[in-house]
PDB file of C-alpha atoms in Angstrom:
ATOM      1  CA  MET M  16     -19.700   3.466  -4.555  1.00  0.00           C
ATOM      2  CA  GLY M  17     -18.508   5.820  -7.306  1.00  0.00           C
ATOM      3  CA  GLU M  18     -17.173   8.224  -4.668  1.00  0.00           C
ATOM      4  CA  VAL M  19     -15.166   5.470  -2.973  1.00  0.00           C
ATOM      5  CA  LEU M  20     -13.578   4.427  -6.277  1.00  0.00           C
ATOM      6  CA  GLN M  21     -12.653   8.020  -7.084  1.00  0.00           C
ATOM      7  CA  HIS M  22     -11.089   8.389  -3.650  1.00  0.00           C
ATOM      8  CA  GLU M  23      -9.214   5.133  -4.063  1.00  0.00           C
ATOM      9  CA  LYS M  24      -8.052   6.241  -7.486  1.00  0.00           C
ATOM     10  CA  ARG M  25      -6.864   9.503  -5.985  1.00  0.00           C
ATOM     11  CA  GLY M  26      -5.134   7.556  -3.247  1.00  0.00           C
ATOM     12  CA  VAL M  27      -3.346   5.462  -5.841  1.00  0.00           C
ATOM     13  CA  MET M  28      -2.450   8.587  -7.806  1.00  0.00           C
ATOM     14  CA  GLN M  29      -1.153  10.219  -4.630  1.00  0.00           C
ATOM     15  CA  MET M  30       0.872   7.104  -3.875  1.00  0.00           C
ATOM     16  CA  GLU M  31       2.345   7.239  -7.388  1.00  0.00           C
ATOM     17  CA  VAL M  32       3.248  10.914  -7.014  1.00  0.00           C
ATOM     18  CA  SER M  33       4.831  10.315  -3.606  1.00  0.00           C
ATOM     19  CA  GLY M  34       6.501   7.193  -5.042  1.00  0.00           C
ATOM     20  CA  GLU M  35       7.964   9.305  -7.835  1.00  0.00           C
ATOM     21  CA  ARG M  36       9.262  11.807  -5.292  1.00  0.00           C
ATOM     22  CA  LEU M  37      10.651   9.020  -3.159  1.00  0.00           C
ATOM     23  CA  ILE M  38      12.434   7.370  -6.072  1.00  0.00           C
ATOM     24  CA  GLU M  39      13.826  10.764  -7.138  1.00  0.00           C
ATOM     25  CA  ASN M  40      15.186  11.237  -3.622  1.00  0.00           C
ATOM     26  CA  LEU M  41      16.633   7.721  -3.629  1.00  0.00           C
ATOM     27  CA  ILE M  42      18.282   8.339  -6.988  1.00  0.00           C
ATOM     28  CA  ASP M  43      19.743  11.619  -5.763  1.00  0.00           C
ATOM     29  CA  GLU M  44      21.071   9.973  -2.628  1.00  0.00           C
ATOM     30  CA  TYR M  45      22.262   6.571  -3.875  1.00  0.00           C
ATOM     31  CA  GLU M  46      22.880   6.707  -7.633  1.00  0.00           C
ATOM     32  CA  ALA M  47      26.641   7.288  -7.409  1.00  0.00           C
ATOM     33  CA  GLN M  48      27.070   4.624  -4.722  1.00  0.00           C
ATOM     34  CA  VAL M  49      24.985   2.079  -6.623  1.00  0.00           C
ATOM     35  CA  THR M  50      26.890   2.774  -9.844  1.00  0.00           C
ATOM     36  CA  LYS M  51      30.200   2.183  -8.047  1.00  0.00           C
ATOM     37  CA  LEU M  52      28.885  -1.004  -6.475  1.00  0.00           C
ATOM     38  CA  VAL M  53      27.624  -2.292  -9.809  1.00  0.00           C
ATOM     39  CA  TYR M  54      30.938  -1.396 -11.476  1.00  0.00           C
ATOM     40  CA  LEU M  55      32.782  -3.429  -8.844  1.00  0.00           C
ATOM     41  CA  TYR M  56      30.709  -6.430  -9.909  1.00  0.00           C
ATOM     42  CA  VAL M  57      30.683  -6.066 -13.698  1.00  0.00           C
ATOM     43  CA  LYS M  58      33.952  -4.132 -14.306  1.00  0.00           C
ATOM     44  CA  ASP M  59      32.438  -2.222 -17.242  1.00  0.00           C
ATOM     45  CA  TRP M  60      31.470   1.406 -16.749  1.00  0.00           C
ATOM     46  CA  SER M  61      28.794   1.637 -19.447  1.00  0.00           C
ATOM     47  CA  ALA M  62      27.197  -1.628 -18.322  1.00  0.00           C
ATOM     48  CA  ALA M  63      27.292  -0.347 -14.732  1.00  0.00           C
ATOM     49  CA  GLN M  64      25.417   2.784 -15.730  1.00  0.00           C
ATOM     50  CA  ASP M  65      22.801   0.779 -17.628  1.00  0.00           C
ATOM     51  CA  ILE M  66      22.344  -1.651 -14.758  1.00  0.00           C
ATOM     52  CA  THR M  67      22.036   1.247 -12.305  1.00  0.00           C
ATOM     53  CA  GLN M  68      19.169   2.656 -14.365  1.00  0.00           C
ATOM     54  CA  GLU M  69      17.507  -0.750 -14.332  1.00  0.00           C
ATOM     55  CA  VAL M  70      17.970  -0.943 -10.562  1.00  0.00           C
ATOM     56  CA  PHE M  71      16.053   2.283  -9.974  1.00  0.00           C
ATOM     57  CA  ILE M  72      13.358   1.321 -12.462  1.00  0.00           C
ATOM     58  CA  LYS M  73      12.892  -1.977 -10.601  1.00  0.00           C
ATOM     59  CA  ALA M  74      12.898  -0.121  -7.293  1.00  0.00           C
ATOM     60  CA  PHE M  75      10.195   2.237  -8.548  1.00  0.00           C
ATOM     61  CA  HIS M  76       7.996  -0.630  -9.689  1.00  0.00           C
ATOM     62  CA  ALA M  77       8.568  -2.502  -6.423  1.00  0.00           C
ATOM     63  CA  LEU M  78       8.051   0.417  -4.017  1.00  0.00           C
ATOM     64  CA  HIS M  79       4.740  -1.064  -2.894  1.00  0.00           C
ATOM     65  CA  GLN M  80       6.608  -4.260  -1.915  1.00  0.00           C
ATOM     66  CA  PHE M  81       9.136  -2.487   0.308  1.00  0.00           C
ATOM     67  CA  ASN M  82       8.347  -3.777   3.807  1.00  0.00           C
ATOM     68  CA  GLN M  83      10.360  -1.342   5.938  1.00  0.00           C
ATOM     69  CA  LYS M  84      12.343  -4.196   7.556  1.00  0.00           C
ATOM     70  CA  SER M  85      15.562  -2.750   6.185  1.00  0.00           C
ATOM     71  CA  SER M  86      16.776   0.652   5.083  1.00  0.00           C
ATOM     72  CA  TYR M  87      16.193   1.906   1.564  1.00  0.00           C
ATOM     73  CA  LYS M  88      19.940   1.707   0.994  1.00  0.00           C
ATOM     74  CA  THR M  89      20.059  -1.988   1.877  1.00  0.00           C
ATOM     75  CA  TRP M  90      16.979  -2.663  -0.250  1.00  0.00           C
ATOM     76  CA  ILE M  91      18.397  -0.851  -3.293  1.00  0.00           C
ATOM     77  CA  TYR M  92      21.797  -2.511  -2.886  1.00  0.00           C
ATOM     78  CA  ARG M  93      20.097  -5.897  -2.832  1.00  0.00           C
ATOM     79  CA  ILE M  94      18.280  -5.062  -6.065  1.00  0.00           C
ATOM     80  CA  ALA M  95      21.609  -3.908  -7.554  1.00  0.00           C
ATOM     81  CA  ILE M  96      23.440  -7.082  -6.556  1.00  0.00           C
ATOM     82  CA  ASN M  97      20.666  -9.245  -7.984  1.00  0.00           C
ATOM     83  CA  GLN M  98      20.753  -7.229 -11.233  1.00  0.00           C
ATOM     84  CA  CYS M  99      24.529  -7.736 -11.425  1.00  0.00           C
ATOM     85  CA  LYS M 100      24.165 -11.462 -10.922  1.00  0.00           C
ATOM     86  CA  ASP M 101      21.473 -11.606 -13.619  1.00  0.00           C
ATOM     87  CA  TYR M 102      23.701  -9.610 -15.966  1.00  0.00           C
ATOM     88  CA  LYS M 103      26.665 -11.914 -15.384  1.00  0.00           C
ATOM     89  CA  ARG M 104      24.472 -14.943 -16.159  1.00  0.00           C
ATOM     90  CA  SER M 105      23.182 -13.374 -19.381  1.00  0.00           C
ATOM     91  CA  ALA M 106      24.257 -14.522 -22.821  1.00  0.00           C
ATOM     92  CA  TYR M 107      25.242 -10.932 -23.644  1.00  0.00           C
ATOM     93  CA  PHE M 108      27.813 -10.868 -20.840  1.00  0.00           C
ATOM     94  CA  ARG M 109      29.253 -14.277 -21.723  1.00  0.00           C
ATOM     95  CA  LYS M 110      29.544 -13.266 -25.384  1.00  0.00           C
ATOM     96  CA  ASN M 111      31.335 -10.031 -24.452  1.00  0.00           C
ATOM     97  CA  MET M 112      33.739 -11.914 -22.190  1.00  0.00           C
ATOM     98  CA  ILE M 113      34.734 -14.187 -25.063  1.00  0.00           C
ATOM     99  CA  VAL M 114      35.182 -11.220 -27.410  1.00  0.00           C
ATOM    100  CA  ASN M 115      37.259  -9.328 -24.818  1.00  0.00           C
ATOM    101  CA  LYS M 116      39.489 -12.349 -24.194  1.00  0.00           C
ATOM    102  CA  PHE M 117      39.977 -12.744 -27.924  1.00  0.00           C
ATOM    103  CA  HIS M 118      40.967  -9.064 -28.232  1.00  0.00           C
ATOM    104  CA  SER M 119      43.386  -9.316 -25.320  1.00  0.00           C
ATOM    105  CA  ILE M 120      45.037 -12.358 -26.933  1.00  0.00           C
ATOM    106  CA  LEU M 121      45.352 -10.456 -30.216  1.00  0.00           C
ATOM    107  CA  ASN M 122      46.795  -7.416 -28.425  1.00  0.00           C
ATOM    108  CA  LYS M 123      49.442  -9.570 -26.727  1.00  0.00           C
ATOM    109  CA  GLU M 124      50.455 -11.044 -30.070  1.00  0.00           C
ATOM    110  CA  THR M 125      50.847  -7.605 -31.666  1.00  0.00           C
ATOM    111  CA  GLY M 126      53.330  -6.566 -29.012  1.00  0.00           C
ATOM    112  CA  VAL M 127      53.087  -4.224 -26.088  1.00  0.00           C
ATOM    113  CA  THR M 128      55.139  -1.112 -25.596  1.00  0.00           C
ATOM    114  CA  PRO M 129      57.278  -0.874 -22.447  1.00  0.00           C
ATOM    115  CA  GLU M 130      55.005   1.888 -21.114  1.00  0.00           C
ATOM    116  CA  GLN M 131      51.927  -0.267 -21.596  1.00  0.00           C
ATOM    117  CA  GLU M 132      53.658  -3.175 -19.898  1.00  0.00           C
ATOM    118  CA  ILE M 133      54.548  -1.018 -16.847  1.00  0.00           C
ATOM    119  CA  ILE M 134      50.982   0.268 -16.605  1.00  0.00           C
ATOM    120  CA  GLN M 135      49.639  -3.275 -16.922  1.00  0.00           C
ATOM    121  CA  ASN M 136      52.010  -4.531 -14.205  1.00  0.00           C
ATOM    122  CA  GLU M 137      50.931  -1.730 -11.862  1.00  0.00           C
ATOM    123  CA  GLU M 138      47.276  -2.526 -12.503  1.00  0.00           C
ATOM    124  CA  ASN M 139      47.883  -6.212 -11.861  1.00  0.00           C
ATOM    125  CA  ASP M 140      49.669  -5.387  -8.619  1.00  0.00           C
ATOM    126  CA  SER M 141      46.946  -3.128  -7.262  1.00  0.00           C
ATOM    127  CA  VAL M 142      44.865  -4.104  -4.238  1.00  0.00           C
ATOM    128  CA  ALA M 143      41.721  -3.976  -6.364  1.00  0.00           C
ATOM    129  CA  SER M 144      43.036  -6.614  -8.737  1.00  0.00           C
ATOM    130  CA  HIS M 145      43.761  -8.865  -5.757  1.00  0.00           C
ATOM    131  CA  ILE M 146      40.228  -8.308  -4.497  1.00  0.00           C
ATOM    132  CA  TYR M 147      38.846  -9.100  -7.947  1.00  0.00           C
ATOM    133  CA  SER M 148      40.813 -12.338  -7.983  1.00  0.00           C
ATOM    134  CA  LEU M 149      38.860 -13.588  -4.958  1.00  0.00           C
ATOM    135  CA  PRO M 150      35.838 -15.840  -5.472  1.00  0.00           C
ATOM    136  CA  MET M 151      32.608 -13.817  -5.742  1.00  0.00           C
ATOM    137  CA  LYS M 152      31.272 -14.865  -2.326  1.00  0.00           C
ATOM    138  CA  TYR M 153      34.324 -13.335  -0.604  1.00  0.00           C
ATOM    139  CA  ARG M 154      34.754 -10.429  -3.003  1.00  0.00           C
ATOM    140  CA  GLU M 155      31.223  -9.110  -2.550  1.00  0.00           C
ATOM    141  CA  ILE M 156      31.476  -9.255   1.247  1.00  0.00           C
ATOM    142  CA  ILE M 157      34.814  -7.396   1.282  1.00  0.00           C
ATOM    143  CA  LEU M 158      33.575  -4.764  -1.156  1.00  0.00           C
ATOM    144  CA  LEU M 159      30.356  -4.176   0.746  1.00  0.00           C
ATOM    145  CA  TYR M 160      32.082  -4.105   4.126  1.00  0.00           C
ATOM    146  CA  TYR M 161      35.131  -1.992   3.335  1.00  0.00           C
ATOM    147  CA  TYR M 162      34.163   0.072   0.311  1.00  0.00           C
ATOM    148  CA  GLU M 163      30.472   0.592   0.984  1.00  0.00           C
ATOM    149  CA  GLU M 164      30.960   0.594   4.786  1.00  0.00           C
ATOM    150  CA  LEU M 165      27.933  -1.577   5.459  1.00  0.00           C
ATOM    151  CA  SER M 166      27.569  -3.474   8.701  1.00  0.00           C
ATOM    152  CA  THR M 167      27.568  -7.258   8.759  1.00  0.00           C
ATOM    153  CA  GLN M 168      23.841  -7.171   9.566  1.00  0.00           C
ATOM    154  CA  GLU M 169      23.110  -4.920   6.553  1.00  0.00           C
ATOM    155  CA  ILE M 170      25.149  -7.196   4.295  1.00  0.00           C
ATOM    156  CA  ALA M 171      23.330 -10.244   5.673  1.00  0.00           C
ATOM    157  CA  ASP M 172      19.954  -8.620   4.991  1.00  0.00           C
ATOM    158  CA  MET M 173      21.041  -7.605   1.520  1.00  0.00           C
ATOM    159  CA  LEU M 174      22.369 -11.009   0.493  1.00  0.00           C
ATOM    160  CA  GLY M 175      19.792 -13.058   2.364  1.00  0.00           C
ATOM    161  CA  ILE M 176      22.351 -14.904   4.514  1.00  0.00           C
ATOM    162  CA  ASN M 177      23.083 -15.098   8.237  1.00  0.00           C
ATOM    163  CA  PRO M 178      25.269 -12.408   9.844  1.00  0.00           C
ATOM    164  CA  SER M 179      27.580 -15.188  11.087  1.00  0.00           C
ATOM    165  CA  THR M 180      28.046 -16.316   7.484  1.00  0.00           C
ATOM    166  CA  VAL M 181      28.966 -12.750   6.547  1.00  0.00           C
ATOM    167  CA  ARG M 182      31.577 -12.634   9.320  1.00  0.00           C
ATOM    168  CA  THR M 183      32.974 -16.035   8.307  1.00  0.00           C
ATOM    169  CA  ARG M 184      33.231 -15.027   4.654  1.00  0.00           C
ATOM    170  CA  LEU M 185      34.805 -11.728   5.657  1.00  0.00           C
ATOM    171  CA  ASP M 186      37.463 -13.534   7.709  1.00  0.00           C
ATOM    172  CA  ARG M 187      38.129 -16.092   4.977  1.00  0.00           C
ATOM    173  CA  GLY M 188      38.211 -13.368   2.339  1.00  0.00           C
ATOM    174  CA  ARG M 189      40.761 -11.413   4.378  1.00  0.00           C
ATOM    175  CA  GLU M 190      42.899 -14.532   4.723  1.00  0.00           C
ATOM    176  CA  LYS M 191      42.742 -15.273   1.002  1.00  0.00           C
ATOM    177  CA  LEU M 192      43.552 -11.637   0.227  1.00  0.00           C
ATOM    178  CA  LYS M 193      46.479 -11.723   2.615  1.00  0.00           C
ATOM    179  CA  LYS M 194      47.843 -14.844   0.910  1.00  0.00           C
ATOM    180  CA  THR M 195      47.496 -13.396  -2.588  1.00  0.00           C
ATOM    181  CA  MET M 196      49.221 -10.197  -1.529  1.00  0.00           C
ATOM    182  CA  GLU M 197      52.171 -11.823   0.266  1.00  0.00           C
ATOM    183  CA  GLY M 198      55.412 -10.200  -0.765  1.00  0.00           C
ATOM    184  CA  ARG M 199      53.647  -7.055  -1.991  1.00  0.00           C
ATOM    185  CA  PHE M 200      54.556  -5.117   1.140  1.00  0.00           C
ATOM    186  CA  PRO M 201      58.056  -6.291   2.114  1.00  0.00           C
ATOM    187  CA  ASN M 202      58.214  -4.209   5.321  1.00  0.00           C
ATOM    188  CA  GLU M 203      55.244  -5.927   6.887  1.00  0.00           C
TER     189      GLU M 203
END
């Protein structure tokens, strides 16, 4: 009996070592992509980096739950999206949004230089700002499909929805994006 327990303990230790190697490989392969994805959700670089760390910590602790039905990329992206949603529901995020809005109101009252106004207008006119203006259910589909180049099936697995729902949201998101960008490209 003692021999079996030692072997099992070694097996667990070996699993932990291989799990550490696996998570290191996953970090090497997906860290930059996950950070970009998280940034697209939270629009704050330092928060994106913190959330990315949390994503890989959660992935490490949940390696034994990975069921091989999807790719590691899809699995990690799903963890990242869930972390982003949790972050956006947190009191910390809501408090920071209020503080940031207050600062932006104060900055408008103090006056903006012409250079700052031009830069702000260019930022507001960018495609990304139009994407960010979409409701989250369309924005996340467009970002995952076009920027992360995931298939509709991978997105469906990641978000826990049907592939047909992904395609519908993608079509509706494109239509909404087209409407918000009307007049931006006069030659089209």
